[in-house]
Tab-separated table of C-alpha atoms in Angstrom:
chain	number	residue	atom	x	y	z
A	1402	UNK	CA	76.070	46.196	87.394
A	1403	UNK	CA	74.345	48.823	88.831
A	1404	UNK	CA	71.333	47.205	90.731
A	1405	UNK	CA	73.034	48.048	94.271
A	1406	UNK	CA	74.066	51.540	93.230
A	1407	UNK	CA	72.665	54.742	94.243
A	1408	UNK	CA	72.807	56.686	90.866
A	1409	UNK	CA	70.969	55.124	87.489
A	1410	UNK	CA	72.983	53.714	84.288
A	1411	UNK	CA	72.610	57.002	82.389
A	1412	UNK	CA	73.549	59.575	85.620
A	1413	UNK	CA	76.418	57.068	85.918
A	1414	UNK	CA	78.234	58.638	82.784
A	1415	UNK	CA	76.607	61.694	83.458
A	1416	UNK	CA	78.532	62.314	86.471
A	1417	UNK	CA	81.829	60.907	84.613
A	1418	UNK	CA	81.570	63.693	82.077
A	1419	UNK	CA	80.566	66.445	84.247
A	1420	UNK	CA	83.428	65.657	87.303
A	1421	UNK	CA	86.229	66.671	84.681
A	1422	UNK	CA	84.398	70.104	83.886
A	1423	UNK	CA	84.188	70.345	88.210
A	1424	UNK	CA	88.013	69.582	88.290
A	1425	UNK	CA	88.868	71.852	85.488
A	1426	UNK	CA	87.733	75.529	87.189
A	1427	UNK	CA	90.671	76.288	89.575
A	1428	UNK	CA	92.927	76.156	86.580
A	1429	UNK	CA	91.081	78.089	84.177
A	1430	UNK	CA	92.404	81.491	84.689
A	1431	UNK	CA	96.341	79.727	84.329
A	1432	UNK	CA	95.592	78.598	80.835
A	1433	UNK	CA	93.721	81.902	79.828
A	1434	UNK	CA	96.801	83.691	80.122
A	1435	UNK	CA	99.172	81.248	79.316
A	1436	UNK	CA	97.693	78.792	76.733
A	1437	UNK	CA	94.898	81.017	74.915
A	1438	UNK	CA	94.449	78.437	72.441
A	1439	UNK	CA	93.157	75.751	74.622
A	1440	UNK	CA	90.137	77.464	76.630
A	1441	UNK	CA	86.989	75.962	75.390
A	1442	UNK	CA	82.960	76.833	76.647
A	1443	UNK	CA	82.988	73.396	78.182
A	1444	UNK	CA	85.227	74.206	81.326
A	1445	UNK	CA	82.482	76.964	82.488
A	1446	UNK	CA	79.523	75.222	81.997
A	1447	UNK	CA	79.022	74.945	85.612
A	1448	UNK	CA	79.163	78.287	86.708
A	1449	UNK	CA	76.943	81.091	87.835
A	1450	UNK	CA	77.759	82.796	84.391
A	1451	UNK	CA	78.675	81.625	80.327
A	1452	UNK	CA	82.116	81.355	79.179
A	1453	UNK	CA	81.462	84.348	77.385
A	1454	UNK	CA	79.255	86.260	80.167
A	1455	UNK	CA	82.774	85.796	82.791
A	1456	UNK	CA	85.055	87.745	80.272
A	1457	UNK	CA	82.195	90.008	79.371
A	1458	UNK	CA	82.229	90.840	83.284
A	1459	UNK	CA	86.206	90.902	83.435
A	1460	UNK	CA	85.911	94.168	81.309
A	1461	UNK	CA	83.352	95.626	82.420
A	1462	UNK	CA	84.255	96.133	86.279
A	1463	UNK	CA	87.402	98.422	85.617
A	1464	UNK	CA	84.873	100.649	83.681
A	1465	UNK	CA	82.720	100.585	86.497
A	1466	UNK	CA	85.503	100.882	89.788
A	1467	UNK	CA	87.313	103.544	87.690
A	1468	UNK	CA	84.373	106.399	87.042
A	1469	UNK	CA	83.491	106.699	90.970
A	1470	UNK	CA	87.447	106.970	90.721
A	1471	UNK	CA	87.802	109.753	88.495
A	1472	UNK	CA	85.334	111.762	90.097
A	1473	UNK	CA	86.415	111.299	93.801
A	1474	UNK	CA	90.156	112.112	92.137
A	1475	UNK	CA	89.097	115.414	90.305
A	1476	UNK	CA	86.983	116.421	94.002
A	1477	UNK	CA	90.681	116.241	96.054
A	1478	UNK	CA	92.631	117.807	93.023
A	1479	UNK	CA	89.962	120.499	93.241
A	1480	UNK	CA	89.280	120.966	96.942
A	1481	UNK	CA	93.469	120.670	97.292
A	1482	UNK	CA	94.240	123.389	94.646
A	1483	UNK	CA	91.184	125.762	95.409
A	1484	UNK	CA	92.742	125.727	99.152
A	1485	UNK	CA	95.610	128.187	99.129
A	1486	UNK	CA	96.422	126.709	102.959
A	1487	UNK	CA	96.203	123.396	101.750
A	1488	UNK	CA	98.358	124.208	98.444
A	1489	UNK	CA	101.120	125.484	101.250
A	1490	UNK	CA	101.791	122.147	102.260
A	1491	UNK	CA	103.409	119.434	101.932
A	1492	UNK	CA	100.642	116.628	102.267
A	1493	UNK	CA	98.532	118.231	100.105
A	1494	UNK	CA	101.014	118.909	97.404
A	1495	UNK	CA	102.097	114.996	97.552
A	1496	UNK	CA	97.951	114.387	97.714
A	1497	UNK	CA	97.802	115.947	94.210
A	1498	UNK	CA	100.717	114.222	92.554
A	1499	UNK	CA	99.210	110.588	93.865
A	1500	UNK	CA	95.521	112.154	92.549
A	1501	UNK	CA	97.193	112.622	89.271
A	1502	UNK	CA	98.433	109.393	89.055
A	1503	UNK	CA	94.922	107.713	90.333
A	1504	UNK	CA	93.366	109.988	87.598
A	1505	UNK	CA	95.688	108.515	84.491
A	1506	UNK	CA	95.357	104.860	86.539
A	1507	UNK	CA	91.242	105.276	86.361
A	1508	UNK	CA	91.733	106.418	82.834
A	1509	UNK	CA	93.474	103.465	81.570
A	1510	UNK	CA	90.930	101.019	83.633
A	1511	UNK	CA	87.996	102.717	82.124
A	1512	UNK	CA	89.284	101.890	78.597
A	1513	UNK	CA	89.622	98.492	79.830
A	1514	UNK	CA	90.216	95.861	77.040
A	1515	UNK	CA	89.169	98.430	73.942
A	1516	UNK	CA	92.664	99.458	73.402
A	1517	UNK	CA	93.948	95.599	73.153
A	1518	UNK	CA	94.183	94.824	69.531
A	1519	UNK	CA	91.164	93.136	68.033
A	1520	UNK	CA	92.478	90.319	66.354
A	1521	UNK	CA	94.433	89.440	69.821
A	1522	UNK	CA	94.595	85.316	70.971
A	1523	UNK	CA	92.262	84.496	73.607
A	1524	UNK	CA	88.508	85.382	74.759
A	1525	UNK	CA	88.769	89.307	75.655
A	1526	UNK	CA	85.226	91.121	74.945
A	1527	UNK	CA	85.249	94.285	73.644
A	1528	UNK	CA	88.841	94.504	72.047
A	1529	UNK	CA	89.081	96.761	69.309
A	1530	UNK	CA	92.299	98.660	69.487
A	1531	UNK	CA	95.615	97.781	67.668
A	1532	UNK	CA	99.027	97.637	68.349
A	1533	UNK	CA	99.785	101.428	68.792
A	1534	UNK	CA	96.637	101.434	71.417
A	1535	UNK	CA	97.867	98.550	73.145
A	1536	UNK	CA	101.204	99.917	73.610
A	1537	UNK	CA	100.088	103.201	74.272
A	1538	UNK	CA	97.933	101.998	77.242
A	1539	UNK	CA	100.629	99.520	78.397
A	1540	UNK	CA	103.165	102.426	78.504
A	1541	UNK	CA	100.411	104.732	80.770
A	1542	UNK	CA	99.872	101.514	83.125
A	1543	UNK	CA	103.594	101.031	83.708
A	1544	UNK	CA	103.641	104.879	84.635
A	1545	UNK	CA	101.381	104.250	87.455
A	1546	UNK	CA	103.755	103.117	89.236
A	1547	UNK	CA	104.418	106.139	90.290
A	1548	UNK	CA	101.511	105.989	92.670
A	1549	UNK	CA	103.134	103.405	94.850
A	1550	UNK	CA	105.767	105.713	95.097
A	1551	UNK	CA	103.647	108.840	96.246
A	1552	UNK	CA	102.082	106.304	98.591
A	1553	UNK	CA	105.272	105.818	100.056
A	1554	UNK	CA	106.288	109.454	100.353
A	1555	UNK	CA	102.950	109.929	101.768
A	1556	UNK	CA	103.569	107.491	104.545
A	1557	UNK	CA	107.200	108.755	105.154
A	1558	UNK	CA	105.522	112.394	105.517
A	1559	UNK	CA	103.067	111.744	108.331
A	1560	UNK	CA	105.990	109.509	109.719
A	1561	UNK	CA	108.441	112.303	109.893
A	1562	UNK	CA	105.520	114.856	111.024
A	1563	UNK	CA	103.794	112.725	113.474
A	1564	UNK	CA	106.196	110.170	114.622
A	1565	UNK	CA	109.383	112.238	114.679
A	1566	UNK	CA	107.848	115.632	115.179
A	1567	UNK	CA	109.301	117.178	112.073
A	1568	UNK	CA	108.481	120.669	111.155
A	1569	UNK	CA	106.742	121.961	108.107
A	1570	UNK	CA	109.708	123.755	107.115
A	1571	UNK	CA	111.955	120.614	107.219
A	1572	UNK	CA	109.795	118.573	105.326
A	1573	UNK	CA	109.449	120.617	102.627
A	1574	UNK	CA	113.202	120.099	102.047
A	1575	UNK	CA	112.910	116.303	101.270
A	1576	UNK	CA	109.643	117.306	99.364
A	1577	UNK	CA	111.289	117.659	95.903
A	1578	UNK	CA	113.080	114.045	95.936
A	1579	UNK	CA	109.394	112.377	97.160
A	1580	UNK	CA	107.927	114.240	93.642
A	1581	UNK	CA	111.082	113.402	91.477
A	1582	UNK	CA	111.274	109.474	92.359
A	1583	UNK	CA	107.865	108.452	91.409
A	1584	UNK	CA	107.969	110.074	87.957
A	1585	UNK	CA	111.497	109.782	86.899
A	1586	UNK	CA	110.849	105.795	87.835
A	1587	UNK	CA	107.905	105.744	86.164
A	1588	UNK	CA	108.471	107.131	82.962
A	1589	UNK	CA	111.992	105.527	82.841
A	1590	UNK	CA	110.152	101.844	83.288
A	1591	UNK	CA	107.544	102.627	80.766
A	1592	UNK	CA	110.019	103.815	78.148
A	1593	UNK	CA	111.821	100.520	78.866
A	1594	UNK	CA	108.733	98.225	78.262
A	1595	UNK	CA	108.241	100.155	75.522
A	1596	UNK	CA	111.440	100.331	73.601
A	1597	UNK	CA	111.398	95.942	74.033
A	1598	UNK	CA	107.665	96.040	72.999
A	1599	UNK	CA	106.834	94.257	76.083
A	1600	UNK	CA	102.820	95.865	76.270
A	1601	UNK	CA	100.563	93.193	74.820
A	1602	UNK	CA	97.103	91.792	75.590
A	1603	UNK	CA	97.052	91.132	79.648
A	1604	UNK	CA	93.483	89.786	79.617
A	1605	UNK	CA	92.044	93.409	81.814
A	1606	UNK	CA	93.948	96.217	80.080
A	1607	UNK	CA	97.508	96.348	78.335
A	1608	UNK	CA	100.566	95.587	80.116
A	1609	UNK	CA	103.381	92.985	80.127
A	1610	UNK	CA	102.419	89.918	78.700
A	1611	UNK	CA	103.231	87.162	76.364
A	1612	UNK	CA	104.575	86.761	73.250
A	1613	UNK	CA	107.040	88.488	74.932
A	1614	UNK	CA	109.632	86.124	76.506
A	1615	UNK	CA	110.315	88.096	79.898
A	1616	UNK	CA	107.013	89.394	80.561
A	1617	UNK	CA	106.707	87.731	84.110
A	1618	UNK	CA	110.455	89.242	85.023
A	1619	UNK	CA	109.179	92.529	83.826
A	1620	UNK	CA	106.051	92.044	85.522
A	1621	UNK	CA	107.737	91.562	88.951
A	1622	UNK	CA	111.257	93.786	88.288
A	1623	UNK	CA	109.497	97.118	87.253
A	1624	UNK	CA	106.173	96.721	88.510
A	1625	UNK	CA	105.229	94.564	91.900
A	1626	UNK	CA	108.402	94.981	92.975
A	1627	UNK	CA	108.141	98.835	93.990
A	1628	UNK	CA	104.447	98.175	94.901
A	1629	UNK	CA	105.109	95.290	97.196
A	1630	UNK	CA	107.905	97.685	98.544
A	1631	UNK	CA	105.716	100.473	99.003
A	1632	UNK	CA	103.427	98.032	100.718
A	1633	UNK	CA	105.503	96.741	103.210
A	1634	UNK	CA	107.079	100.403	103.851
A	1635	UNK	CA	103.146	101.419	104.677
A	1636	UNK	CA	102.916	98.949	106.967
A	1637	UNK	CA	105.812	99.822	108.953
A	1638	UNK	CA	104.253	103.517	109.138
A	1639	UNK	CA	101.258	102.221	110.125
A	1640	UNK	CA	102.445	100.480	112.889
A	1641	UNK	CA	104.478	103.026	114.230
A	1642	UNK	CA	101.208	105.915	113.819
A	1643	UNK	CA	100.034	103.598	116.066
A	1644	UNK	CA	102.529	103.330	118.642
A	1645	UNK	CA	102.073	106.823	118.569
A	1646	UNK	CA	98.694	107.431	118.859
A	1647	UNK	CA	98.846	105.336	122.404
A	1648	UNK	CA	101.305	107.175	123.458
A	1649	UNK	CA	99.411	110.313	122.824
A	1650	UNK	CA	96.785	109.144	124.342
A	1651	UNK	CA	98.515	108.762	127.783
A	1652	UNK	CA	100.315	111.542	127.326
A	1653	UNK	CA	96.901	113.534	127.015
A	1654	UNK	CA	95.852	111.461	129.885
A	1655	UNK	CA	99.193	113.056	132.144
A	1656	UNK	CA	98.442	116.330	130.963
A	1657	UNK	CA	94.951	116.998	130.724
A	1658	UNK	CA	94.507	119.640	132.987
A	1659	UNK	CA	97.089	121.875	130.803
A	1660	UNK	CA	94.862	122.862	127.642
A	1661	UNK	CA	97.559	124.158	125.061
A	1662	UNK	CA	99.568	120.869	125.288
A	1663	UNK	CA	95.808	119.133	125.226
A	1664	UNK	CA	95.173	121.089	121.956
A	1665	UNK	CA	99.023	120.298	120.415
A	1666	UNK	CA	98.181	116.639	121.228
A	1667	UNK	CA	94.331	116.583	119.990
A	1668	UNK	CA	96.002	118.099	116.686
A	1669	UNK	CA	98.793	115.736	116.415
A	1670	UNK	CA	96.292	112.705	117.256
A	1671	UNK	CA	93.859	113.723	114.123
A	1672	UNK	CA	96.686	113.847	111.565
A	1673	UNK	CA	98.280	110.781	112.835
A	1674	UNK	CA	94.841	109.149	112.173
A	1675	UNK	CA	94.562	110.681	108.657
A	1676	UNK	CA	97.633	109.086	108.050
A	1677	UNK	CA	97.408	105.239	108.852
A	1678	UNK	CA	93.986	105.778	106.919
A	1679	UNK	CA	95.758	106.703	103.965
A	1680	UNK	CA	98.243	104.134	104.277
A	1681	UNK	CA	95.731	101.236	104.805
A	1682	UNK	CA	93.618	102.495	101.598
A	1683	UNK	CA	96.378	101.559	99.756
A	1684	UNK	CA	97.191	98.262	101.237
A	1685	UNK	CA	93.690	97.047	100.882
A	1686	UNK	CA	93.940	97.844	96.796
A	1687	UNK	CA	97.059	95.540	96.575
A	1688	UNK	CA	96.109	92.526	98.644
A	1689	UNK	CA	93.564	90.996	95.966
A	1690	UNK	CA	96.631	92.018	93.169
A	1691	UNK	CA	99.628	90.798	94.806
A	1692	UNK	CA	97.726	87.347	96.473
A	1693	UNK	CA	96.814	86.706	92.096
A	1694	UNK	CA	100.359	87.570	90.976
A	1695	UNK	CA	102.198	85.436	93.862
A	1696	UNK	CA	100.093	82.248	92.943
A	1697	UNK	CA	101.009	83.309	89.343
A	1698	UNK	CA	104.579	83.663	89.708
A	1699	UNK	CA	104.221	80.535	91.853
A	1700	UNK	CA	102.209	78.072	89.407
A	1701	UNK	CA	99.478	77.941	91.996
A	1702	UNK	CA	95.633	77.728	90.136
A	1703	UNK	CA	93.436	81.225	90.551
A	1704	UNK	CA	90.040	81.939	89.681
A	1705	UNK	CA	87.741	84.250	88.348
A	1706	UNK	CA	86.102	85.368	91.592
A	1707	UNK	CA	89.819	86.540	92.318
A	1708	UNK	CA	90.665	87.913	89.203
A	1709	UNK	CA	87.093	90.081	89.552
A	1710	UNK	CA	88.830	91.779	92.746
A	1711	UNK	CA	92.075	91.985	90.759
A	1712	UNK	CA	89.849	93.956	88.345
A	1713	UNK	CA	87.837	95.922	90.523
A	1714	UNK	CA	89.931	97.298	93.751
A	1715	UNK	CA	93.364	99.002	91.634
A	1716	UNK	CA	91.222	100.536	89.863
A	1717	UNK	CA	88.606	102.058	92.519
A	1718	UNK	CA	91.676	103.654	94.616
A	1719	UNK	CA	90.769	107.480	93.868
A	1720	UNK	CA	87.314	106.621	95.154
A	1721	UNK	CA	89.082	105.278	98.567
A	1722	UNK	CA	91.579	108.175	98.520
A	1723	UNK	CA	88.362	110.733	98.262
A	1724	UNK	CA	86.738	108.687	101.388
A	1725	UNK	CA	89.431	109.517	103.440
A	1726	UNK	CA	90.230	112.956	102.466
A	1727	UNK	CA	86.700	113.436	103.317
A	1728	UNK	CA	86.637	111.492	106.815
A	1729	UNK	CA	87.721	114.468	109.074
A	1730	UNK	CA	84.481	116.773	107.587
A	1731	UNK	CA	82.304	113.659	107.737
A	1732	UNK	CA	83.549	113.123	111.634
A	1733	UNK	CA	83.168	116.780	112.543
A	1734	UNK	CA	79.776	116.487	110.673
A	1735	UNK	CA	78.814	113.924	112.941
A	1736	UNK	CA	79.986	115.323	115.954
A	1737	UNK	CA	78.162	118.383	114.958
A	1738	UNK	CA	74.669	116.578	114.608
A	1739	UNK	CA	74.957	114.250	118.310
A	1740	UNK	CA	75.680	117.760	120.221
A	1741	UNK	CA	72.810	119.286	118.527
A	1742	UNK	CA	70.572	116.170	118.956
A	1743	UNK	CA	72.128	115.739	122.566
A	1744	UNK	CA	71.329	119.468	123.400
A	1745	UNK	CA	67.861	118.789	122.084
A	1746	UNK	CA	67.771	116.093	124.217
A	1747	UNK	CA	68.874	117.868	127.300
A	1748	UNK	CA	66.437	120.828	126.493
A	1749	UNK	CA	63.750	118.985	126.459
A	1750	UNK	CA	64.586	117.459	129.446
A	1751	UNK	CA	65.014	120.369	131.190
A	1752	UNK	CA	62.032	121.803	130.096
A	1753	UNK	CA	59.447	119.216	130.915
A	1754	UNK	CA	61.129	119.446	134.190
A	1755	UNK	CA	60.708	122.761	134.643
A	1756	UNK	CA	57.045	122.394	133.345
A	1757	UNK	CA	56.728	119.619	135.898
A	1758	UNK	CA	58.624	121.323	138.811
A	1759	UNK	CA	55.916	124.508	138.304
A	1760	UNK	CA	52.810	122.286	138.304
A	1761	UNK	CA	54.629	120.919	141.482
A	1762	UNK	CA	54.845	124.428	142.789
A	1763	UNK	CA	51.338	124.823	142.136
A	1764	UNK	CA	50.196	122.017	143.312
A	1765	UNK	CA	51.747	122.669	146.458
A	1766	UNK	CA	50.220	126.094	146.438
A	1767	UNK	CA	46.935	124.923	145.706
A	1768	UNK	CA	47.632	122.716	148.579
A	1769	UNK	CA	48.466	125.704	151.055
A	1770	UNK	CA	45.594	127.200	150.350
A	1771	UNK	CA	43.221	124.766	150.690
A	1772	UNK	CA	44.791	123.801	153.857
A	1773	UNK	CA	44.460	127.175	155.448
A	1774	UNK	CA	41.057	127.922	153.942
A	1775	UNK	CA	40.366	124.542	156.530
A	1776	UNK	CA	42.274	125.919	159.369
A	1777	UNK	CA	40.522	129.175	159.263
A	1778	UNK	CA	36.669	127.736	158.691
A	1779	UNK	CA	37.412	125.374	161.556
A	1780	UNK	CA	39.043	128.318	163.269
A	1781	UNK	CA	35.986	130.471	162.820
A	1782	UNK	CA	33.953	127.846	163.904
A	1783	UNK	CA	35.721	128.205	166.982
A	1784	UNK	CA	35.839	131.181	167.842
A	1785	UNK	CA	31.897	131.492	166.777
A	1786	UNK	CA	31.219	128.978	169.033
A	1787	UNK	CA	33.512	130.616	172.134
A	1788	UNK	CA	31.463	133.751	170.801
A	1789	UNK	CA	28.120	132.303	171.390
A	1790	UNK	CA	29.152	130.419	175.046
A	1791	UNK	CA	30.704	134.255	175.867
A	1792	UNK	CA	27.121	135.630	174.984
A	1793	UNK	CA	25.080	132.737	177.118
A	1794	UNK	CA	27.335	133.125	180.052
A	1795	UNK	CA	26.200	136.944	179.980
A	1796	UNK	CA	23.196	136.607	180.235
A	1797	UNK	CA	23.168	134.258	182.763
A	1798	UNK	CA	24.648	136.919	184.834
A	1799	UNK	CA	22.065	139.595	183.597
A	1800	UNK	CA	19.529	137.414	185.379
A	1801	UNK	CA	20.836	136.541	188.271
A	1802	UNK	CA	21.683	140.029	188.539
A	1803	UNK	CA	18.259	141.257	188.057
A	1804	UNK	CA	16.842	138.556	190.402
């Protein structure tokens, strides 16, 4: 039956069992988190790592993401407080409360699975907590929230400053509701998971998840929905820092030859940049999150490669927040070492040729004095020889005198 066949009797059936394991990967992650109870070793055994090894990994990349986290968070809380002109303002009082929310976000992403209870359903490495841990984390997760939030009132800041030309003074009116918000929503959420005991094991860390019934409602209602929100508010500010920076650009085109409204719009330019940096850090930490939860929400299959993003890029977002707080000294840094290597450059330049334009000078010299040395030998000659024809023609006369 298999004389014309490309494959052998035995690899016949050893490609029938293996093609179910192939088929079975997409929709591993849905019936981790839905159906604990029916994972088995056998629906890994093709990839790069064990069954084991991939959940192993799963709770070890939030410890990882979240300790470049904490210490890029405690640098801008540091740098922002030690700075009594930053302290004055309003972005970097809204900086700190999003740094304090990045700081308890790292924290609980750092404890990772250890606070889910031990004897939780499913494969989760490393659990070891209880029920009070487990809540306790899920309540501090739900509070992050409030990041989103200061995202948001972030963005609406370097809106209102850059796009609308607010004053300093004016925003620092609207500052208290853009600190108030975030917290009050937060900690009214959490308290709500937590008075329906709604934190259970969510496979990375602590959060909404089954047995309770309306874990995917609460998931979406408290959670993605002010994140996806914040999100899509971001992107409006983005776009419109844009809009703004080209028209500040030909605006500083129209008026370059005036240098205090060159300056205003240099100064205006650099925060406006700041800004869309800020708001684009925190779009690229949702897109791997919210792409997982829509296919969840949608019954779509996911993966582990996607789920390792999901793990890795919420929880590395003080560590983006520190690279662009630092951007403007690493830009000015920069700047600072190209002049210096460019005046280098030029100085060089200018002194080999100046070195070349003297040995050209001397040359020349050299040249001029050679030359006239020439003129007067060959003038001497000359006049030596006139000389002696002068002397001949004398005594030429003498004789024929004296004849």
């Amino acid at each position: 039956m298999t004389s014309l066949k490309l494959l052998s009797f035995d690899q016949y059936f050893k490609a029938l069992a293996i093609i179910p394991k192939v088929a079975s990967v997409p929709y591993t992650y849905n019936i981790i988190t839905h159906h604990h109870h029916n994972i088995t070793p056998a629906m890994t055994s093709l990839k790069l790592l064990s069954f084991d090894q991939y959940f192993k990994a799963l709770a070890i990349i939030p410890k990882v993401a979240s300790v470049p986290s904490l210490l890029g968070s405690g640098y801008i809380l540091r740098h922002v407080l030690g700075d009594p002109k930053r302290k004055r303002r309003v972005q970097g009082r809204l900086l700190c409360g999003l740094t304090v929310c990045d700081i308890i976000s790292s924290t609980c992403s750092f404890l990772s699975t250890w606070p889910i209870p031990a004897d939780s359903a499913g494969p989760v490495w490393g659990a070891s907590g209880n029920d009070a841990t487990c809540s306790a984390q899920g309540f501090l997760v739900q509070l992050t929230v409030a990041g989103s939030c200061y995202n948001a009132g972030l963005a609406l800041y370097y809106l209102l400053a850059v796009v609308h030309g607010w004053s300093e003074d004016r925003c620092k009116k609207l500052e208290p509701y853009l600190h108030a918000f975030p917290w009050v929503y937060g900690l009214t959420t959490a308290i709500v998971g937590l008075a329906l005991g709604a934190y259970h094991n969510a496979t990375l860390w602590c959060h909404f998840g089954p047995p309770f019934e309306y874990e995917k409602e609460m998931r979406l209602g408290l959670y993605y929905s002010i994140v996806w929100t914040a999100c899509l508010f971001n992107i409006y500010c983005m776009g419109s820092i844009c809009y703004s920076i080209w028209k500040t650009e030909k605006a500083s085109a129209k008026y370059s030859r005036q240098a205090s409204t060159l300056d205003t719009y240099r100064q205006t330019r650099l925060a406006a940049v700041q800004g869309f940096f800020y708001c684009f850090s925190f779009i690229l930490t949702w897109i791997f999150p919210s792409v997982f939860r829509i296919l969840g929400f949608l019954g779509k299959p996911t993966n582990f490669i996607l789920l390792g993003f999901v793990a890795w890029f919420p929880c590395f977002q003080g560590m983006m927040n520190f690279l662009v707080f630092i951007r403007p000294k690493l830009v000015q840094r920069y700047s600072s070492l190209k002049s210096s290597k460019d005046s280098t450059k030029k100085s060089k330049g200018s002194a080999e040729n100046a070195e070349a334009g003297a040995d050209y000078l001397q040359d020349e010299d050299k040249f001029k004095n050679d030359e006239l040395q020439v003129v007067e030998e060959n003038s001497g000659g000359i006049v030596a020889g006139a000389g002696a024809d002068d002397l001949k023609d004398e005594d030429d006369n003498f004789e024929d005198n004296k004849l």
